[in-house]
Short mmCIF file of C-alpha atoms in Angstrom, two decimals:
data_model
loop_
_atom_site.label_atom_id
_atom_site.label_comp_id
_atom_site.label_asym_id
_atom_site.label_seq_id
_atom_site.Cartn_x
_atom_site.Cartn_y
_atom_site.Cartn_z
CA MET A 1 -0.08 -0.09 -0.04
CA LYS A 2 0.93 3.50 -0.76
CA PRO A 3 0.65 6.12 1.64
CA SER A 4 -1.63 8.71 0.78
CA THR A 5 -0.49 12.43 -0.35
CA PRO A 6 -2.96 13.94 2.16
CA TRP A 7 -1.31 11.95 5.11
CA ILE A 8 2.47 12.83 4.04
CA VAL A 9 1.25 16.49 3.79
CA VAL A 10 -0.57 16.34 7.34
CA ALA A 11 2.74 14.78 8.79
CA ALA A 12 5.02 17.12 7.28
CA ALA A 13 2.71 20.04 8.57
CA LEU A 14 2.70 18.67 12.25
CA LEU A 15 6.47 18.06 12.10
CA LEU A 16 6.89 21.92 10.99
CA VAL A 17 4.76 22.87 13.80
CA VAL A 18 6.44 20.96 16.38
CA VAL A 19 9.92 21.68 15.22
CA GLY A 20 8.96 25.31 14.40
CA SER A 21 7.51 25.83 18.00
CA ALA A 22 10.70 25.07 19.87
CA PRO A 23 12.77 28.15 19.01
CA THR A 24 9.64 30.29 19.98
CA ALA A 25 9.24 28.53 23.15
CA ARG A 26 12.79 28.91 24.14
CA GLY A 27 12.51 32.69 23.14
CA ALA A 28 9.51 32.98 25.36
CA VAL A 29 11.39 31.69 28.32
CA LEU A 30 14.41 33.81 27.70
CA THR A 31 12.30 37.01 27.49
CA VAL A 32 11.08 36.31 31.02
CA LEU A 33 14.50 36.55 32.67
CA PRO A 34 15.09 40.31 33.90
CA VAL A 35 17.42 41.96 31.18
CA SER A 36 18.83 44.20 34.25
CA GLU A 37 20.28 41.22 35.56
CA SER A 38 22.12 40.13 32.73
CA ILE A 39 25.55 41.56 31.48
CA ARG A 40 25.94 40.94 27.41
CA GLU A 41 29.78 41.29 27.91
CA TYR A 42 31.64 40.56 31.12
CA GLU A 43 35.51 40.09 31.63
CA VAL A 44 37.98 40.21 34.48
CA GLY A 45 41.77 39.93 33.84
CA SER A 46 44.51 40.32 36.37
CA ASP A 47 47.31 41.07 33.99
CA GLY A 48 49.46 38.95 35.90
CA ALA A 49 48.84 40.66 39.27
CA ASN A 50 49.86 38.51 42.16
CA GLY A 51 47.35 36.83 44.63
CA TYR A 52 44.08 37.74 43.26
CA SER A 53 41.30 35.09 43.07
CA ALA A 54 38.54 35.02 40.30
CA ALA A 55 36.01 37.72 41.03
CA THR A 56 32.36 36.91 42.05
CA LEU A 57 29.73 39.08 40.72
CA ALA A 58 26.40 40.02 42.37
CA VAL A 59 23.61 42.35 41.76
CA THR A 60 23.16 44.67 44.98
CA THR A 61 23.01 48.34 46.07
CA VAL A 62 25.85 50.87 46.94
CA PRO A 63 26.57 50.51 50.76
CA GLY A 64 24.80 52.45 53.30
CA GLY A 65 26.66 55.65 54.47
CA THR A 66 28.23 56.32 50.79
CA THR A 67 27.61 59.73 49.54
CA VAL A 68 30.68 60.21 46.86
CA CYS A 69 32.70 57.80 44.92
CA THR A 70 36.06 56.26 45.81
CA THR A 71 38.92 58.53 45.47
CA GLY A 72 42.76 58.07 46.45
CA THR A 73 44.76 54.86 47.19
CA LYS A 74 42.77 52.50 49.72
CA ASN A 75 45.21 50.86 52.50
CA ILE A 76 44.69 47.36 53.65
CA PRO A 77 47.33 47.49 56.07
CA LEU A 78 46.44 44.04 57.88
CA THR A 79 45.79 40.67 57.21
CA LEU A 80 42.03 39.83 57.06
CA GLY A 81 41.29 43.57 56.17
CA SER A 82 39.05 44.52 53.20
CA ALA A 83 38.57 47.62 51.06
CA ASN A 84 35.23 49.09 49.45
CA LEU A 85 35.84 50.80 46.05
CA VAL A 86 32.43 52.66 44.61
CA PHE A 87 32.84 53.36 41.03
CA SER A 88 30.15 55.63 39.02
CA SER A 89 29.24 54.12 35.89
CA SER A 90 30.25 57.20 34.10
CA THR A 91 33.71 58.21 33.49
CA GLY A 92 35.04 60.28 36.39
CA GLY A 93 31.64 60.20 38.09
CA THR A 94 31.72 61.61 41.53
CA THR A 95 28.28 61.14 42.66
CA CYS A 96 27.74 57.51 44.17
CA THR A 97 24.75 57.17 46.50
CA ALA A 98 23.77 54.51 49.02
CA GLY A 99 20.84 52.53 48.16
CA ASP A 100 21.46 52.92 44.25
CA TYR A 101 21.48 50.04 41.81
CA ALA A 102 24.96 48.39 41.66
CA VAL A 103 26.93 45.20 40.68
CA GLU A 104 29.34 44.15 42.86
CA LEU A 105 32.63 42.42 41.97
CA THR A 106 34.32 40.59 45.08
CA LEU A 107 37.85 39.44 44.92
CA SER A 108 40.07 37.63 47.51
CA PHE A 109 43.70 38.01 47.83
CA SER A 110 46.06 35.54 49.44
CA ALA A 111 49.99 35.72 49.23
CA THR A 112 52.97 36.21 51.13
CA ILE A 113 54.16 40.07 50.47
CA ALA A 114 55.90 42.57 51.92
CA THR A 115 53.74 45.46 50.18
CA GLN A 116 51.93 45.34 47.08
CA THR A 117 50.01 47.93 45.20
CA ASN A 118 47.38 47.29 42.22
CA ALA A 119 44.93 49.51 40.22
CA PHE A 120 41.53 48.25 39.49
CA HIS A 121 40.37 49.65 36.29
CA VAL A 122 36.40 49.25 35.57
CA THR A 123 34.70 49.94 32.09
CA THR A 124 31.12 49.77 32.03
CA ALA A 125 28.28 50.59 29.64
CA SER A 126 24.59 50.45 30.27
CA GLY A 127 21.36 50.67 27.83
CA GLY A 128 23.56 51.37 24.63
CA GLY A 129 25.12 54.49 26.17
CA ALA A 130 28.82 55.41 26.20
CA HIS A 131 31.35 53.40 28.05
CA GLY A 132 32.50 54.87 31.48
CA PHE A 133 35.99 54.20 33.00
CA ASN A 134 37.19 54.58 36.43
CA SER A 135 40.32 53.51 38.48
CA GLU A 136 41.82 53.15 41.99
CA ALA A 137 44.50 51.60 43.75
CA VAL A 138 44.68 49.31 46.53
CA LYS A 139 47.78 48.95 48.72
CA LEU A 140 48.24 45.74 50.71
CA GLY A 141 50.36 45.37 53.59
CA VAL A 142 52.42 48.29 55.14
CA LEU A 143 55.22 46.80 57.29
CA GLY A 144 57.78 46.11 54.35
CA LEU A 145 58.44 42.50 55.86
CA PRO A 146 57.23 39.39 53.54
CA LEU A 147 54.40 38.18 55.68
CA PRO A 148 51.11 36.10 54.61
CA MET A 149 48.31 38.46 53.54
CA VAL A 150 44.86 37.69 53.17
CA ALA A 151 42.25 40.37 52.07
CA THR A 152 38.97 41.20 50.23
CA VAL A 153 38.37 43.91 47.83
CA HIS A 154 34.84 44.93 47.06
CA ILE A 155 34.07 46.90 43.84
CA TYR A 156 30.74 48.44 43.58
CA VAL A 157 29.63 49.90 40.16
CA ASP A 158 26.97 52.50 40.93
CA TYR A 159 24.58 52.89 37.82
CA GLY A 160 23.20 55.93 38.98
CA SER A 161 19.54 55.35 40.22
CA VAL A 162 17.64 52.75 42.58
CA SER A 163 16.52 50.98 39.55
CA ALA A 164 18.32 48.96 37.03
CA PRO A 165 19.79 50.37 34.11
CA THR A 166 17.14 50.75 31.29
CA GLY A 167 18.15 48.21 28.60
CA GLY A 168 20.50 46.27 30.87
CA ILE A 169 24.17 46.32 31.34
CA ASP A 170 26.10 46.14 28.05
CA LEU A 171 29.75 46.02 29.22
CA LEU A 172 31.46 45.32 32.58
CA ASP A 173 35.28 44.77 32.42
CA LEU A 174 37.43 44.71 35.42
CA ALA A 175 41.32 44.92 34.81
CA ILE A 176 43.82 44.47 37.74
CA VAL A 177 47.20 45.75 37.18
#
């Protein structure tokens, strides 16, 4: 027996509906995810900086008590210390405000050092806007004697309001030099 032509057409149409609907269903699931919490391009590099771990990334708010962005070298003189760097998402931005929407990068440091100073360069862009660039230094240790040092550096990028940037974050890049 030969299959009839209408049966083949119906089977082919059904197959197209099933296969064709799979991408649509996946697309619907992807559009449900909050765009504000995704970063289209994210990169962290240490350029050979001694002792730093991979960065963790979290969506948060700028820490309480913050009224301006970080300026000047931050010192972590003793082991188990930490430093907070708060950057504006715009180049040279000085307005950083507690409670604003932020992305936090957290890096752990562990090495035997006398002292070590590293610059943390952050480039970011959101909502298709211009790139912002900010940089600050962190100095670890003060004694000048090689000792085991364990520390944490928290970097907050303030996106300028309590709401996530419209259109999401296009770029977040951290370089440690």
